[in-house]
CSV table of C-alpha atoms in Angstrom, one decimal:
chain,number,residue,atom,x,y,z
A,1,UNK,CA,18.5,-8.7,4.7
A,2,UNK,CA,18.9,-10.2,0.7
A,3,UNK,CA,15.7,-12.6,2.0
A,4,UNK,CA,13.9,-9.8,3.1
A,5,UNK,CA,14.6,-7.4,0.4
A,6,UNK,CA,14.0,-10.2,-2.3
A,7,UNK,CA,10.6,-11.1,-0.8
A,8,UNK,CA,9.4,-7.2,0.1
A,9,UNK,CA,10.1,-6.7,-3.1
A,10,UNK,CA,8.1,-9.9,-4.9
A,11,UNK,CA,5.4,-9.9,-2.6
A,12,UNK,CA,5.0,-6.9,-0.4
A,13,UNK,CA,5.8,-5.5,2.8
A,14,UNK,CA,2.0,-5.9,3.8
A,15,UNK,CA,2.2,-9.5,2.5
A,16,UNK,CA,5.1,-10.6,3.9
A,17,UNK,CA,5.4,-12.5,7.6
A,18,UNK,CA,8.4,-12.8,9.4
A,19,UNK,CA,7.7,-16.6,9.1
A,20,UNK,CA,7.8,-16.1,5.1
A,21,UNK,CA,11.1,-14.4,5.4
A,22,UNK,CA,12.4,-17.1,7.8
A,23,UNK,CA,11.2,-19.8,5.3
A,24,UNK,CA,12.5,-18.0,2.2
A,25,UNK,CA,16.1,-18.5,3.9
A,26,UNK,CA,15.8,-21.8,5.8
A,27,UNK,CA,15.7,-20.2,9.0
A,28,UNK,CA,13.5,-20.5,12.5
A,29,UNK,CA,10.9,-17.1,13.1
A,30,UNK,CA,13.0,-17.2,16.7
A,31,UNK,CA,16.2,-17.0,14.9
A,32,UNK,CA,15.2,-14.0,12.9
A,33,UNK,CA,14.1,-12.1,16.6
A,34,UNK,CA,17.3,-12.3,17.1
A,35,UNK,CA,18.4,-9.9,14.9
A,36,UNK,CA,15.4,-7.9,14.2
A,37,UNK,CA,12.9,-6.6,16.8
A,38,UNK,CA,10.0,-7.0,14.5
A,39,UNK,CA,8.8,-6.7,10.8
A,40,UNK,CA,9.1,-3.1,11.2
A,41,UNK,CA,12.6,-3.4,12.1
A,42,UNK,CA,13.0,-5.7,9.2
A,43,UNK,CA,11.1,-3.1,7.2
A,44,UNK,CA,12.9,0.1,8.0
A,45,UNK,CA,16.4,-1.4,7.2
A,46,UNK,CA,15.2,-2.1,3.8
A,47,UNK,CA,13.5,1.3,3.6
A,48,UNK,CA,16.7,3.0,4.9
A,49,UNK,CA,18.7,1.1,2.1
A,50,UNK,CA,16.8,2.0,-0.2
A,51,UNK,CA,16.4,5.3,0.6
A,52,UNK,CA,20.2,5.3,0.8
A,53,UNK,CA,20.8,4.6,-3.1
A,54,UNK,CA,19.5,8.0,-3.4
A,55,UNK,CA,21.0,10.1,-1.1
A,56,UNK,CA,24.5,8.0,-2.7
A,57,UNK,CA,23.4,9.7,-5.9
A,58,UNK,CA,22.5,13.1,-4.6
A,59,UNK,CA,26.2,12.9,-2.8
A,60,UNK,CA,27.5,12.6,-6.4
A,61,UNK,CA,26.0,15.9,-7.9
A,62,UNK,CA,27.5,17.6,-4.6
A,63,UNK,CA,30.6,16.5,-5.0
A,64,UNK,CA,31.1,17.6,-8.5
A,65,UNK,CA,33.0,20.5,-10.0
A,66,UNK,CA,29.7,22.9,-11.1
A,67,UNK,CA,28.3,26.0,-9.2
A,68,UNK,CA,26.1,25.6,-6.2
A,69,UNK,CA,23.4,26.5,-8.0
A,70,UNK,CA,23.7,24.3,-10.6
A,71,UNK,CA,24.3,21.3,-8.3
A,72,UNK,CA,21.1,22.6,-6.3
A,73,UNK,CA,19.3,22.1,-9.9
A,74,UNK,CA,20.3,19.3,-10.7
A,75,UNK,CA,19.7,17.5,-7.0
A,76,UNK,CA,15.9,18.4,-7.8
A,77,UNK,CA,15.9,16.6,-10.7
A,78,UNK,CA,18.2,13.7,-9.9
A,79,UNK,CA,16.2,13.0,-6.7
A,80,UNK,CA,12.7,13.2,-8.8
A,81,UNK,CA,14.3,11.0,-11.1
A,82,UNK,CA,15.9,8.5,-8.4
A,83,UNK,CA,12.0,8.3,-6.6
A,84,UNK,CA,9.9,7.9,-10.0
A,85,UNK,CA,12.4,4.9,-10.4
A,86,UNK,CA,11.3,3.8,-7.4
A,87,UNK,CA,7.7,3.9,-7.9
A,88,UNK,CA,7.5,2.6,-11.5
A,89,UNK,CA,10.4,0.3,-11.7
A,90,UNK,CA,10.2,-1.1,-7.8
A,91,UNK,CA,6.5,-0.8,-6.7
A,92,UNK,CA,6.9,-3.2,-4.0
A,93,UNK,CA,9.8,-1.1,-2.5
A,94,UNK,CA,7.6,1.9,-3.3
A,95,UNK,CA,5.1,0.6,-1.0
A,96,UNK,CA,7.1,0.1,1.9
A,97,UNK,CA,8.4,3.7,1.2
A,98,UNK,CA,4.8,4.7,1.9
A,99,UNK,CA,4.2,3.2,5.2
A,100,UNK,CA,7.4,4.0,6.3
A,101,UNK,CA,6.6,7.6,5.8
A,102,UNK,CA,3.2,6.9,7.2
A,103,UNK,CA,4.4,5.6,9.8
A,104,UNK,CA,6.9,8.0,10.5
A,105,UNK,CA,9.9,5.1,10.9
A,106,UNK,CA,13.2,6.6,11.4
A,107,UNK,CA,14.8,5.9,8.1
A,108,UNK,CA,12.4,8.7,6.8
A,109,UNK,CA,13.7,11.7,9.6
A,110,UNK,CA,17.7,9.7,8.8
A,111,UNK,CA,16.7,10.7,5.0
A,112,UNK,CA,15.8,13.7,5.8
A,113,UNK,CA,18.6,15.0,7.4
A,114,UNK,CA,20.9,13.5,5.0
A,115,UNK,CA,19.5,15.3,2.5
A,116,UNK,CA,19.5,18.5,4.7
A,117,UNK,CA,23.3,18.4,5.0
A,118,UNK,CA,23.9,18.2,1.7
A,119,UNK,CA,22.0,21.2,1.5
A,120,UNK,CA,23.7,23.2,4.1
A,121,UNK,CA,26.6,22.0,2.2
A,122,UNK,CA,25.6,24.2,-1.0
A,123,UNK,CA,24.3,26.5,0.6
A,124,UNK,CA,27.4,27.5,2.6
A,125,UNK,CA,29.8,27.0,-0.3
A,126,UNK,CA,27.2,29.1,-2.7
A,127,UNK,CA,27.2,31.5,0.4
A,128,UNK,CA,30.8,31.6,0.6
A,129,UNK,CA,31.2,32.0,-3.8
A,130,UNK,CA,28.3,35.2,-3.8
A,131,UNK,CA,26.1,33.3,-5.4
A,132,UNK,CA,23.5,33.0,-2.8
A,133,UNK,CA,22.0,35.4,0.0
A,134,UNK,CA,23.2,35.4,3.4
A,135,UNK,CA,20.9,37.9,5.0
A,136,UNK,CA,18.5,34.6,5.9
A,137,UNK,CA,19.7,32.4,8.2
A,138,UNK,CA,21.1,29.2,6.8
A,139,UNK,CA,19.6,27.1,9.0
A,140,UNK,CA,16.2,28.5,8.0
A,141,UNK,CA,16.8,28.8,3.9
A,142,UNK,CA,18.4,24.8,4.2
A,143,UNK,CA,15.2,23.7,6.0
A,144,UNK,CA,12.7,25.6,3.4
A,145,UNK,CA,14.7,24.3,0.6
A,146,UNK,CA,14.1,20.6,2.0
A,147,UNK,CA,10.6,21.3,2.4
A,148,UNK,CA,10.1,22.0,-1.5
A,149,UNK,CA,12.2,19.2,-2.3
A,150,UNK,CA,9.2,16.6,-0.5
A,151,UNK,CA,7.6,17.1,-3.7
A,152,UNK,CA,10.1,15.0,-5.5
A,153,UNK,CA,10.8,12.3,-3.0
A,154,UNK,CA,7.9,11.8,-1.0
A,155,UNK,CA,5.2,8.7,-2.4
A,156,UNK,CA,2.1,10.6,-1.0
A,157,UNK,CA,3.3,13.5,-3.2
A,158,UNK,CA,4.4,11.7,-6.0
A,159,UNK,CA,1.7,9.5,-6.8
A,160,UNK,CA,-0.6,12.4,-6.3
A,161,UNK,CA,1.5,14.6,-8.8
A,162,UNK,CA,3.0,11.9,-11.3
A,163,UNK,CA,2.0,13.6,-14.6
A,164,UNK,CA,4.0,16.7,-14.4
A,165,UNK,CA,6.1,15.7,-11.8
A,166,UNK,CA,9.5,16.7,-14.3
A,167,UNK,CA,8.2,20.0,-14.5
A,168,UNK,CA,6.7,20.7,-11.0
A,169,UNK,CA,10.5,19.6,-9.7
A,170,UNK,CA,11.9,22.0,-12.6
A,171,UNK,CA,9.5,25.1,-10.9
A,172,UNK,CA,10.5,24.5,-7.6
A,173,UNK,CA,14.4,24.6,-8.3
A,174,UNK,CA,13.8,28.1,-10.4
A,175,UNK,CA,11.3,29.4,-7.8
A,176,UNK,CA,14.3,28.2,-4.9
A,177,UNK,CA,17.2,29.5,-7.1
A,178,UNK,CA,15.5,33.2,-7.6
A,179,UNK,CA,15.2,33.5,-4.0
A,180,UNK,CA,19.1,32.3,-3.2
A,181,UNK,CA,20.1,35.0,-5.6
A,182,UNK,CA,21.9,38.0,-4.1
């Protein structure tokens, strides 16, 4: 995995063979079937740890002492932050990011719904406070707020909206926050 995350992140996913990654650690290509089905395999456990740094961070501002909605702010931001990093500061990663959301790999719909539960979890305990609405279901208001949160994760998204990304992330939390609101 080091090997593989080391040379994804040099040369590419898209430029990388399994016979590269079996090279870069001494290895035969048969040895590495072993543990991996295929590149994509190979790929998506990179993706998925990468992917998990984030959702570690986003765990963080749950977990913290602040009101839901303020915790619900500040995952917008943290999680446009954590994926900028990502693009400008690990491009190669970035990339495989990319396909793996192209190619709908199952880190992405794993990310997904680790986001969506800590969602539902600020949404039930902002519920359960008054700050939030309950006439919606929560199933329903966890899954729309998810969906407006794409805009600061996914690549496709990001690289089309890089510019004013900060304050896109900064409109969507206010637009999601007014409609939480008792």
């Amino acid at each position: 995995m080091s090997a593989a995350n080391d040379h994804f992140r040099r040369y590419g996913y898209n430029k990388t063979t399994v016979a590269d990654l079996a090279r870069a650690i001494g290895l035969s290509t048969a040895y590495i079937y072993k543990f991996f089905d295929s590149k994509q395999a190979i790929g998506e456990a990179v993706s998925a740890a990468a992917l998990g740094g984030i959702i570690v961070e986003l765990q963080k501002i749950v977990g913290q002492k602040k009101s839901a909605a303020e915790r619900l702010r500040a995952m917008y931001q943290r999680l446009m932050r954590e994926s900028a990093a990502l693009f400008f500061n690990e491009r190669k990663l970035h990339e495989i990011v990319v396909t793996a959301c192209s190619e709908a790999w199952r880190p992405i719909s794993d990310y997904e719904d680790a986001m969506l539960g800590l969602i539902r979890e600020l949404v039930a305990e902002g519920r359960e406070k008054g700050e939030f609405e309950r006439k919606t279901p929560i199933e329903e208001t966890c899954r729309a707020i998810l969906q407006t949160m794409e805009l600061c994760w996914n690549p496709h998204l990001l690289e089309r909206h890089f510019d004013d990304l900060e304050e896109r992330a900064a409109a969507m939390a206010n637009l999601v926050l007014r409609s939480l609101a008792p």
